[in-house]
Short mmCIF file of N, CA and C in Angstrom, two decimals:
data_model
loop_
_atom_site.label_atom_id
_atom_site.label_comp_id
_atom_site.label_asym_id
_atom_site.label_seq_id
_atom_site.Cartn_x
_atom_site.Cartn_y
_atom_site.Cartn_z
N UNK A 10 84.75 -35.05 218.13
CA UNK A 10 83.43 -35.12 217.41
C UNK A 10 82.51 -34.08 218.00
N UNK A 11 82.42 -34.14 219.46
CA UNK A 11 81.55 -33.26 220.06
C UNK A 11 81.89 -31.72 219.87
N UNK A 12 83.22 -31.47 219.68
CA UNK A 12 83.68 -30.14 219.56
C UNK A 12 83.34 -29.71 218.15
N UNK A 13 83.36 -30.60 217.19
CA UNK A 13 82.93 -30.17 215.84
C UNK A 13 81.30 -29.83 215.85
N UNK A 14 80.61 -30.73 216.31
CA UNK A 14 79.11 -30.49 216.50
C UNK A 14 78.82 -29.20 217.25
N UNK A 15 79.62 -28.96 218.34
CA UNK A 15 79.34 -27.59 218.98
C UNK A 15 79.64 -26.41 218.14
N UNK A 16 80.82 -26.48 217.42
CA UNK A 16 81.16 -25.42 216.45
C UNK A 16 80.19 -25.28 215.32
N UNK A 17 79.68 -26.41 214.79
CA UNK A 17 78.68 -26.28 213.69
C UNK A 17 77.38 -25.70 214.33
N UNK A 18 76.97 -26.11 215.47
CA UNK A 18 75.84 -25.55 216.08
C UNK A 18 75.97 -23.89 216.31
N UNK A 19 77.13 -23.56 216.75
CA UNK A 19 77.33 -22.11 217.04
C UNK A 19 77.25 -21.36 215.61
N UNK A 20 77.82 -22.03 214.70
CA UNK A 20 77.90 -21.34 213.25
C UNK A 20 76.49 -21.24 212.74
N UNK A 21 75.74 -22.22 212.98
CA UNK A 21 74.31 -22.16 212.52
C UNK A 21 73.52 -21.26 213.23
N UNK A 22 73.64 -21.06 214.54
CA UNK A 22 72.97 -20.09 215.42
C UNK A 22 73.40 -18.72 214.99
N UNK A 23 74.62 -18.55 214.76
CA UNK A 23 75.19 -17.18 214.33
C UNK A 23 74.55 -16.77 213.08
N UNK A 24 74.64 -17.75 212.09
CA UNK A 24 74.10 -17.42 210.69
C UNK A 24 72.70 -17.11 210.84
N UNK A 25 71.83 -17.74 211.58
CA UNK A 25 70.36 -17.44 211.70
C UNK A 25 70.29 -16.09 212.31
N UNK A 26 71.05 -15.70 213.27
CA UNK A 26 70.94 -14.41 213.88
C UNK A 26 71.38 -13.25 212.95
N UNK A 27 72.43 -13.62 212.00
CA UNK A 27 72.74 -12.48 211.05
C UNK A 27 71.68 -12.43 210.15
N UNK A 28 70.99 -13.47 209.61
CA UNK A 28 69.88 -13.38 208.66
C UNK A 28 68.79 -12.61 209.30
N UNK A 29 68.42 -12.96 210.53
CA UNK A 29 67.27 -12.19 211.26
C UNK A 29 67.62 -10.68 211.37
N UNK A 30 68.90 -10.37 211.58
CA UNK A 30 69.26 -8.97 211.70
C UNK A 30 69.15 -8.27 210.39
N UNK A 31 69.71 -8.89 209.41
CA UNK A 31 69.52 -8.34 207.98
C UNK A 31 68.08 -8.07 207.62
N UNK A 32 67.18 -8.99 207.82
CA UNK A 32 65.79 -9.00 207.60
C UNK A 32 65.19 -7.75 208.39
N UNK A 33 65.55 -7.62 209.63
CA UNK A 33 64.94 -6.55 210.36
C UNK A 33 65.37 -5.22 209.97
N UNK A 34 66.70 -5.11 209.62
CA UNK A 34 67.25 -3.92 209.09
C UNK A 34 66.43 -3.55 207.81
N UNK A 35 66.30 -4.44 206.87
CA UNK A 35 65.64 -4.22 205.61
C UNK A 35 64.20 -3.68 205.83
N UNK A 36 63.48 -4.37 206.84
CA UNK A 36 62.15 -4.00 207.24
C UNK A 36 62.02 -2.61 207.81
N UNK A 37 63.04 -2.24 208.67
CA UNK A 37 63.05 -0.90 209.24
C UNK A 37 63.33 0.15 208.16
N UNK A 38 64.23 -0.11 207.25
CA UNK A 38 64.50 0.81 206.17
C UNK A 38 63.23 0.98 205.23
N UNK A 39 62.58 -0.15 204.96
CA UNK A 39 61.24 0.08 204.12
C UNK A 39 60.29 0.97 204.87
N UNK A 40 60.05 0.78 206.13
CA UNK A 40 59.20 1.58 206.98
C UNK A 40 59.60 2.99 206.99
N UNK A 41 60.93 3.25 207.13
CA UNK A 41 61.26 4.58 207.12
C UNK A 41 61.15 5.33 205.85
N UNK A 42 61.41 4.57 204.72
CA UNK A 42 61.26 5.07 203.48
C UNK A 42 59.70 5.58 203.32
N UNK A 43 58.91 4.49 203.68
CA UNK A 43 57.46 4.73 203.51
C UNK A 43 56.96 6.01 204.29
N UNK A 44 57.46 6.13 205.54
CA UNK A 44 57.12 7.31 206.31
C UNK A 44 57.65 8.60 205.80
N UNK A 45 58.83 8.61 205.13
CA UNK A 45 59.36 9.74 204.43
C UNK A 45 58.43 10.18 203.22
N UNK A 46 58.04 9.19 202.46
CA UNK A 46 57.12 9.39 201.35
C UNK A 46 55.89 9.97 201.75
N UNK A 47 55.31 9.33 202.97
CA UNK A 47 54.16 9.83 203.43
C UNK A 47 54.12 11.32 203.82
N UNK A 48 55.19 11.73 204.58
CA UNK A 48 55.41 13.14 205.04
C UNK A 48 55.53 14.09 203.80
N UNK A 49 56.37 13.63 202.81
CA UNK A 49 56.51 14.47 201.64
C UNK A 49 55.22 14.73 200.93
N UNK A 50 54.39 13.54 200.67
CA UNK A 50 53.17 13.71 200.02
C UNK A 50 52.17 14.48 200.70
N UNK A 51 52.24 14.42 202.05
CA UNK A 51 51.24 15.29 202.88
C UNK A 51 51.55 16.77 202.64
N UNK A 52 52.85 17.01 202.63
CA UNK A 52 53.24 18.41 202.42
C UNK A 52 52.87 18.98 201.01
N UNK A 53 53.11 18.12 199.95
CA UNK A 53 52.74 18.41 198.71
C UNK A 53 51.21 18.62 198.40
N UNK A 54 50.46 17.81 199.13
CA UNK A 54 48.99 17.95 199.05
C UNK A 54 48.52 19.10 199.73
N UNK A 55 49.18 19.43 200.96
CA UNK A 55 48.78 20.73 201.69
C UNK A 55 49.19 22.03 200.88
N UNK A 56 50.28 21.93 200.21
CA UNK A 56 50.81 23.20 199.51
C UNK A 56 49.93 23.36 198.24
N UNK A 57 49.69 22.34 197.50
CA UNK A 57 48.99 22.46 196.29
C UNK A 57 47.68 21.69 196.29
N UNK A 58 46.57 22.38 196.53
CA UNK A 58 45.34 21.69 196.69
C UNK A 58 44.74 21.01 195.48
N UNK A 59 45.32 21.34 194.36
CA UNK A 59 44.85 20.70 193.00
C UNK A 59 45.66 19.53 192.55
N UNK A 60 46.62 19.13 193.32
CA UNK A 60 47.65 18.03 193.04
C UNK A 60 46.92 16.76 193.26
N UNK A 61 46.24 16.16 192.23
CA UNK A 61 45.46 14.91 192.52
C UNK A 61 46.57 13.71 192.49
N UNK A 62 47.60 13.95 191.70
CA UNK A 62 48.54 12.76 191.54
C UNK A 62 49.17 12.51 193.03
N UNK A 63 49.65 13.46 193.68
CA UNK A 63 50.22 13.27 195.03
C UNK A 63 49.19 12.89 195.99
N UNK A 64 47.96 13.29 195.81
CA UNK A 64 46.86 12.79 196.84
C UNK A 64 46.61 11.33 196.45
N UNK A 65 46.64 10.87 195.15
CA UNK A 65 46.39 9.45 194.85
C UNK A 65 47.62 8.67 195.48
N UNK A 66 48.80 9.13 195.28
CA UNK A 66 49.96 8.40 195.92
C UNK A 66 49.89 8.31 197.42
N UNK A 67 49.36 9.49 198.02
CA UNK A 67 49.10 9.37 199.45
C UNK A 67 48.07 8.37 199.86
N UNK A 68 46.99 8.30 199.13
CA UNK A 68 45.93 7.27 199.47
C UNK A 68 46.61 5.83 199.26
N UNK A 69 47.48 5.76 198.31
CA UNK A 69 48.10 4.28 198.07
C UNK A 69 48.95 3.98 199.32
N UNK A 70 49.66 4.95 199.77
CA UNK A 70 50.50 4.79 200.97
C UNK A 70 49.57 4.35 202.16
N UNK A 71 48.52 4.97 202.38
CA UNK A 71 47.58 4.69 203.38
C UNK A 71 46.98 3.26 203.18
N UNK A 72 46.77 2.89 201.94
CA UNK A 72 46.31 1.52 201.69
C UNK A 72 47.36 0.59 201.93
N UNK A 73 48.63 0.86 201.62
CA UNK A 73 49.77 -0.19 202.04
C UNK A 73 49.88 -0.32 203.49
N UNK A 74 49.55 0.79 204.33
CA UNK A 74 49.57 0.77 205.66
C UNK A 74 48.39 0.26 206.30
N UNK A 75 47.47 -0.10 205.58
CA UNK A 75 46.10 -0.77 205.95
C UNK A 75 45.36 0.39 206.76
N UNK A 76 45.51 1.54 206.40
CA UNK A 76 44.62 2.67 207.01
C UNK A 76 43.54 2.95 206.02
N UNK A 77 42.54 2.09 205.95
CA UNK A 77 41.60 2.08 204.84
C UNK A 77 40.74 3.36 204.88
N UNK A 78 40.27 3.80 205.99
CA UNK A 78 39.41 4.91 206.02
C UNK A 78 40.10 6.20 205.55
N UNK A 79 41.42 6.34 205.86
CA UNK A 79 42.25 7.48 205.45
C UNK A 79 42.50 7.39 203.87
N UNK A 80 42.68 6.12 203.46
CA UNK A 80 42.93 5.96 201.97
C UNK A 80 41.63 6.18 201.20
N UNK A 81 40.56 5.82 201.68
CA UNK A 81 39.16 6.13 200.97
C UNK A 81 38.97 7.58 200.95
N UNK A 82 39.22 8.27 201.99
CA UNK A 82 39.08 9.81 202.16
C UNK A 82 39.96 10.41 201.02
N UNK A 83 41.22 10.06 200.93
CA UNK A 83 42.17 10.61 199.97
C UNK A 83 41.66 10.31 198.49
N UNK A 84 41.30 9.02 198.29
CA UNK A 84 40.86 8.68 196.91
C UNK A 84 39.66 9.35 196.60
N UNK A 85 38.61 9.61 197.46
CA UNK A 85 37.49 10.34 197.13
C UNK A 85 37.76 11.79 196.78
N UNK A 86 38.59 12.51 197.61
CA UNK A 86 39.05 13.73 197.32
C UNK A 86 39.72 13.99 196.08
N UNK A 87 40.59 12.92 195.84
CA UNK A 87 41.42 12.92 194.54
C UNK A 87 40.40 12.74 193.31
N UNK A 88 39.29 12.10 193.57
CA UNK A 88 38.30 11.78 192.38
C UNK A 88 37.72 13.17 191.96
N UNK A 89 37.50 13.98 193.00
CA UNK A 89 36.85 15.32 192.61
C UNK A 89 37.70 16.25 191.87
N UNK A 90 39.13 15.94 191.92
CA UNK A 90 40.12 16.91 191.39
C UNK A 90 40.61 16.20 190.07
N UNK A 91 40.29 15.02 189.82
CA UNK A 91 40.98 14.22 188.72
C UNK A 91 40.45 14.79 187.37
N UNK A 92 41.28 14.91 186.33
CA UNK A 92 40.97 15.27 184.98
C UNK A 92 39.85 14.34 184.48
N UNK A 93 38.68 14.78 184.28
CA UNK A 93 37.67 13.97 183.80
C UNK A 93 37.80 13.36 182.33
N UNK A 94 38.69 13.98 181.61
CA UNK A 94 39.17 13.38 180.28
C UNK A 94 40.14 12.16 180.38
N UNK A 95 40.66 12.03 181.55
CA UNK A 95 41.67 10.94 181.66
C UNK A 95 40.87 9.68 182.19
N UNK A 96 40.31 9.03 181.23
CA UNK A 96 39.39 7.92 181.53
C UNK A 96 40.17 6.80 182.17
N UNK A 97 41.33 6.49 181.67
CA UNK A 97 42.16 5.33 182.27
C UNK A 97 42.61 5.63 183.71
N UNK A 98 43.08 6.90 183.82
CA UNK A 98 43.35 7.28 185.23
C UNK A 98 42.33 7.22 186.13
N UNK A 99 41.17 7.77 185.77
CA UNK A 99 39.95 7.61 186.51
C UNK A 99 39.59 6.06 186.89
N UNK A 100 39.70 5.21 185.80
CA UNK A 100 39.46 3.75 185.94
C UNK A 100 40.33 3.24 187.05
N UNK A 101 41.59 3.61 186.86
CA UNK A 101 42.65 3.20 187.85
C UNK A 101 42.26 3.50 189.22
N UNK A 102 41.85 4.83 189.43
CA UNK A 102 41.46 5.34 190.77
C UNK A 102 40.29 4.58 191.31
N UNK A 103 39.20 4.34 190.44
CA UNK A 103 37.94 3.71 190.87
C UNK A 103 38.33 2.22 191.19
N UNK A 104 39.25 1.55 190.48
CA UNK A 104 39.64 0.21 190.73
C UNK A 104 40.35 0.17 192.15
N UNK A 105 41.20 1.14 192.36
CA UNK A 105 41.93 1.18 193.70
C UNK A 105 40.85 1.48 194.76
N UNK A 106 39.79 2.21 194.67
CA UNK A 106 38.82 2.41 195.56
C UNK A 106 38.13 1.04 195.79
N UNK A 107 37.78 0.35 194.77
CA UNK A 107 37.01 -1.01 194.88
C UNK A 107 37.99 -1.87 195.65
N UNK A 108 39.29 -1.90 195.39
CA UNK A 108 40.17 -2.77 196.14
C UNK A 108 40.21 -2.41 197.56
N UNK A 109 40.14 -1.15 197.92
CA UNK A 109 40.11 -0.75 199.24
C UNK A 109 39.00 -1.24 199.99
N UNK A 110 37.86 -1.10 199.33
CA UNK A 110 36.46 -1.60 199.90
C UNK A 110 36.57 -3.19 200.07
N UNK A 111 37.13 -3.80 199.04
CA UNK A 111 37.33 -5.17 199.21
C UNK A 111 38.06 -5.64 200.37
N UNK A 112 39.23 -4.88 200.67
CA UNK A 112 39.90 -5.24 201.95
C UNK A 112 39.01 -5.06 203.18
N UNK A 113 38.28 -4.08 203.15
CA UNK A 113 37.22 -3.94 204.20
C UNK A 113 36.12 -4.91 204.29
N UNK A 114 36.04 -5.75 203.33
CA UNK A 114 34.95 -6.82 203.24
C UNK A 114 33.73 -6.16 202.81
N UNK A 115 33.69 -4.97 202.23
CA UNK A 115 32.48 -4.44 201.69
C UNK A 115 32.46 -4.72 200.20
N UNK A 116 31.89 -5.93 199.99
CA UNK A 116 31.98 -6.59 198.69
C UNK A 116 30.98 -5.87 197.64
N UNK A 117 29.83 -5.47 198.06
CA UNK A 117 28.97 -4.71 197.17
C UNK A 117 29.50 -3.43 196.75
N UNK A 118 30.18 -2.74 197.67
CA UNK A 118 30.69 -1.42 197.31
C UNK A 118 31.92 -1.52 196.43
N UNK A 119 32.66 -2.51 196.69
CA UNK A 119 33.95 -2.86 195.92
C UNK A 119 33.44 -3.17 194.47
N UNK A 120 32.36 -4.07 194.30
CA UNK A 120 31.83 -4.40 193.02
C UNK A 120 31.31 -3.23 192.21
N UNK A 121 30.70 -2.30 193.02
CA UNK A 121 30.22 -1.05 192.27
C UNK A 121 31.44 -0.31 191.70
N UNK A 122 32.55 -0.07 192.53
CA UNK A 122 33.63 0.65 191.91
C UNK A 122 34.27 -0.11 190.79
N UNK A 123 34.47 -1.39 190.84
CA UNK A 123 35.11 -2.10 189.76
C UNK A 123 34.22 -1.88 188.57
N UNK A 124 32.88 -2.10 188.68
CA UNK A 124 32.05 -1.89 187.48
C UNK A 124 32.08 -0.52 187.01
N UNK A 125 32.18 0.59 187.81
CA UNK A 125 32.22 1.89 187.31
C UNK A 125 33.45 2.16 186.67
N UNK A 126 34.56 1.44 187.02
CA UNK A 126 35.82 1.61 186.37
C UNK A 126 35.75 1.11 184.98
N UNK A 127 34.93 -0.14 184.95
CA UNK A 127 34.88 -0.81 183.58
C UNK A 127 33.87 0.06 182.62
N UNK A 128 33.14 0.83 183.20
CA UNK A 128 32.30 1.65 182.33
C UNK A 128 33.11 2.77 181.74
N UNK A 129 34.08 3.29 182.38
CA UNK A 129 35.11 4.24 181.88
C UNK A 129 36.09 3.72 181.00
N UNK A 130 36.59 2.45 181.28
CA UNK A 130 37.54 1.77 180.43
C UNK A 130 37.25 0.26 180.32
N UNK A 131 36.29 0.05 179.41
CA UNK A 131 35.93 -1.53 179.31
C UNK A 131 36.94 -2.49 179.12
N UNK A 132 38.00 -2.19 178.65
CA UNK A 132 39.20 -2.94 178.41
C UNK A 132 40.26 -2.95 179.57
N UNK A 133 39.85 -2.36 180.72
CA UNK A 133 40.82 -2.33 181.85
C UNK A 133 40.92 -3.66 182.53
N UNK A 134 41.77 -4.47 182.21
CA UNK A 134 41.97 -5.79 182.63
C UNK A 134 42.02 -5.93 184.13
N UNK A 135 42.72 -5.08 184.79
CA UNK A 135 42.89 -5.18 186.32
C UNK A 135 41.55 -5.11 186.96
N UNK A 136 40.67 -4.31 186.56
CA UNK A 136 39.29 -4.21 187.16
C UNK A 136 38.46 -5.59 186.77
N UNK A 137 38.68 -5.91 185.57
CA UNK A 137 37.99 -7.26 185.23
C UNK A 137 38.51 -8.37 186.16
N UNK A 138 39.85 -8.39 186.39
CA UNK A 138 40.37 -9.39 187.11
C UNK A 138 39.91 -9.36 188.62
N UNK A 139 39.95 -8.11 189.03
CA UNK A 139 39.46 -7.95 190.62
C UNK A 139 38.04 -8.30 190.60
N UNK A 140 37.25 -7.91 189.74
CA UNK A 140 35.77 -8.19 189.80
C UNK A 140 35.60 -9.81 189.62
N UNK A 141 36.39 -10.37 188.81
CA UNK A 141 36.21 -11.89 188.70
C UNK A 141 36.72 -12.57 190.03
N UNK A 142 37.75 -12.10 190.66
CA UNK A 142 38.13 -12.54 191.93
C UNK A 142 37.03 -12.47 193.05
N UNK A 143 36.39 -11.26 193.04
CA UNK A 143 35.24 -11.08 193.98
C UNK A 143 34.16 -11.97 193.73
N UNK A 144 33.78 -12.20 192.45
CA UNK A 144 32.68 -13.06 192.16
C UNK A 144 33.02 -14.45 192.47
N UNK A 145 34.35 -14.82 192.26
CA UNK A 145 34.70 -16.18 192.62
C UNK A 145 34.69 -16.37 194.14
N UNK A 146 35.08 -15.33 194.93
CA UNK A 146 35.07 -15.53 196.34
C UNK A 146 33.62 -15.71 196.89
N UNK A 147 32.64 -15.12 196.19
CA UNK A 147 31.29 -15.00 196.55
C UNK A 147 30.52 -16.26 196.02
N UNK A 148 31.19 -16.99 195.16
CA UNK A 148 30.56 -18.06 194.39
C UNK A 148 29.42 -17.72 193.39
N UNK A 149 29.53 -16.51 192.74
CA UNK A 149 28.63 -16.09 191.85
C UNK A 149 29.09 -16.54 190.41
N UNK A 150 28.72 -17.78 190.08
CA UNK A 150 29.37 -18.36 188.87
C UNK A 150 28.73 -17.69 187.64
N UNK A 151 27.53 -17.26 187.60
CA UNK A 151 27.02 -16.69 186.31
C UNK A 151 27.78 -15.38 186.10
N UNK A 152 27.83 -14.48 187.12
CA UNK A 152 28.58 -13.17 186.94
C UNK A 152 30.03 -13.54 186.63
N UNK A 153 30.59 -14.48 187.24
CA UNK A 153 31.94 -14.90 187.06
C UNK A 153 32.21 -15.25 185.63
N UNK A 154 31.30 -16.11 185.02
CA UNK A 154 31.24 -16.53 183.60
C UNK A 154 31.29 -15.34 182.77
N UNK A 155 30.40 -14.32 182.97
CA UNK A 155 30.30 -13.20 182.08
C UNK A 155 31.63 -12.40 182.10
N UNK A 156 32.25 -12.29 183.27
CA UNK A 156 33.51 -11.60 183.39
C UNK A 156 34.62 -12.35 182.63
N UNK A 157 34.56 -13.71 182.79
CA UNK A 157 35.57 -14.55 182.05
C UNK A 157 35.43 -14.30 180.57
N UNK A 158 34.32 -14.29 180.03
CA UNK A 158 34.11 -14.01 178.56
C UNK A 158 34.80 -12.71 178.19
N UNK A 159 34.64 -11.70 178.89
CA UNK A 159 35.22 -10.33 178.72
C UNK A 159 36.75 -10.54 178.75
N UNK A 160 37.27 -11.17 179.75
CA UNK A 160 38.70 -11.40 180.01
C UNK A 160 39.37 -12.15 178.82
N UNK A 161 38.57 -13.18 178.39
CA UNK A 161 39.04 -14.00 177.29
C UNK A 161 39.14 -13.22 175.95
N UNK A 162 38.22 -12.29 175.76
CA UNK A 162 38.24 -11.45 174.54
C UNK A 162 39.42 -10.59 174.59
N UNK A 163 39.78 -10.04 175.77
CA UNK A 163 40.95 -9.12 175.97
C UNK A 163 42.28 -9.84 175.83
N UNK A 164 42.31 -10.89 176.59
CA UNK A 164 43.68 -11.52 176.86
C UNK A 164 43.48 -13.05 176.93
N UNK A 165 43.25 -13.77 175.80
CA UNK A 165 43.02 -15.37 175.97
C UNK A 165 44.22 -15.99 176.55
N UNK A 166 45.46 -15.55 176.42
CA UNK A 166 46.61 -16.29 176.90
C UNK A 166 47.20 -15.78 178.28
N UNK A 167 46.40 -14.92 178.83
CA UNK A 167 46.79 -14.40 180.25
C UNK A 167 46.71 -15.41 181.19
N UNK A 168 47.63 -15.50 182.13
CA UNK A 168 47.60 -16.50 183.21
C UNK A 168 46.32 -16.45 183.99
N UNK A 169 45.91 -15.33 184.32
CA UNK A 169 44.62 -15.20 185.12
C UNK A 169 43.37 -15.67 184.32
N UNK A 170 43.38 -15.37 183.10
CA UNK A 170 42.32 -15.88 182.27
C UNK A 170 42.24 -17.45 182.23
N UNK A 171 43.43 -18.00 182.09
CA UNK A 171 43.59 -19.54 182.03
C UNK A 171 43.15 -20.02 183.38
N UNK A 172 43.62 -19.53 184.55
CA UNK A 172 43.19 -19.91 185.82
C UNK A 172 41.73 -19.85 185.94
N UNK A 173 41.13 -18.83 185.56
CA UNK A 173 39.67 -18.68 185.73
C UNK A 173 38.90 -19.65 184.88
N UNK A 174 39.35 -19.94 183.70
CA UNK A 174 38.75 -20.93 182.81
C UNK A 174 38.87 -22.31 183.53
N UNK A 175 39.97 -22.63 184.02
CA UNK A 175 40.04 -23.98 184.73
C UNK A 175 39.07 -24.05 185.97
N UNK A 176 39.06 -23.00 186.67
CA UNK A 176 38.19 -22.87 187.90
C UNK A 176 36.68 -23.15 187.41
N UNK A 177 36.38 -22.32 186.42
CA UNK A 177 34.92 -22.52 185.95
C UNK A 177 34.61 -23.83 185.38
N UNK A 178 35.51 -24.42 184.75
CA UNK A 178 35.40 -25.77 184.29
C UNK A 178 35.16 -26.69 185.30
N UNK A 179 35.89 -26.67 186.47
CA UNK A 179 35.84 -27.53 187.61
C UNK A 179 34.47 -27.35 188.26
N UNK A 180 34.18 -26.07 188.46
CA UNK A 180 32.79 -25.72 189.07
C UNK A 180 31.58 -26.18 188.35
N UNK A 181 31.63 -26.11 186.99
CA UNK A 181 30.57 -26.35 186.24
C UNK A 181 30.43 -27.98 186.05
N UNK A 182 31.57 -28.64 186.16
CA UNK A 182 31.43 -30.06 186.05
C UNK A 182 30.84 -30.64 187.37
N UNK A 183 31.27 -30.06 188.52
CA UNK A 183 30.64 -30.47 189.79
C UNK A 183 29.14 -30.07 189.84
N UNK A 184 28.71 -29.03 189.40
CA UNK A 184 27.37 -28.73 189.45
C UNK A 184 26.53 -29.31 188.30
N UNK A 185 27.15 -29.74 187.29
CA UNK A 185 26.42 -30.30 186.13
C UNK A 185 26.29 -31.76 186.15
#
């Protein structure tokens, strides 16, 4: 009986070690791929100063790596080069800038960029959703309700819209 338990224990420990090794190898591979992309995009950006797409991708990689100041720098430079007729692309860029500032806990600046993205593309649901989340975190129910109304017009069956409705109902019942 003790021999069986010892074998089971060894099998369990070995299995856990194999899983940890696989997980670590996967993480190392992801990190290496990210670094390769970063190097490639830096080279593309240096070679072609007008390539706002590669600069945007470079900023996204910095954002993923949580290098927020570098990401903001890339996004701002990218904004000056972006095709001004591409309203949805600009809205996406401004939304990403807002998200970056949100990560830095600069909520007023984040709200500014989300709102600016919405002036370019009023039906840009991602910016609406991000702005709603920001207002929800700050407890700004009136602004949150206004954003919910816009989200409901665009996508009444969306999961985020439904969650926001439930949240507002709970908050309004508590305060009312």
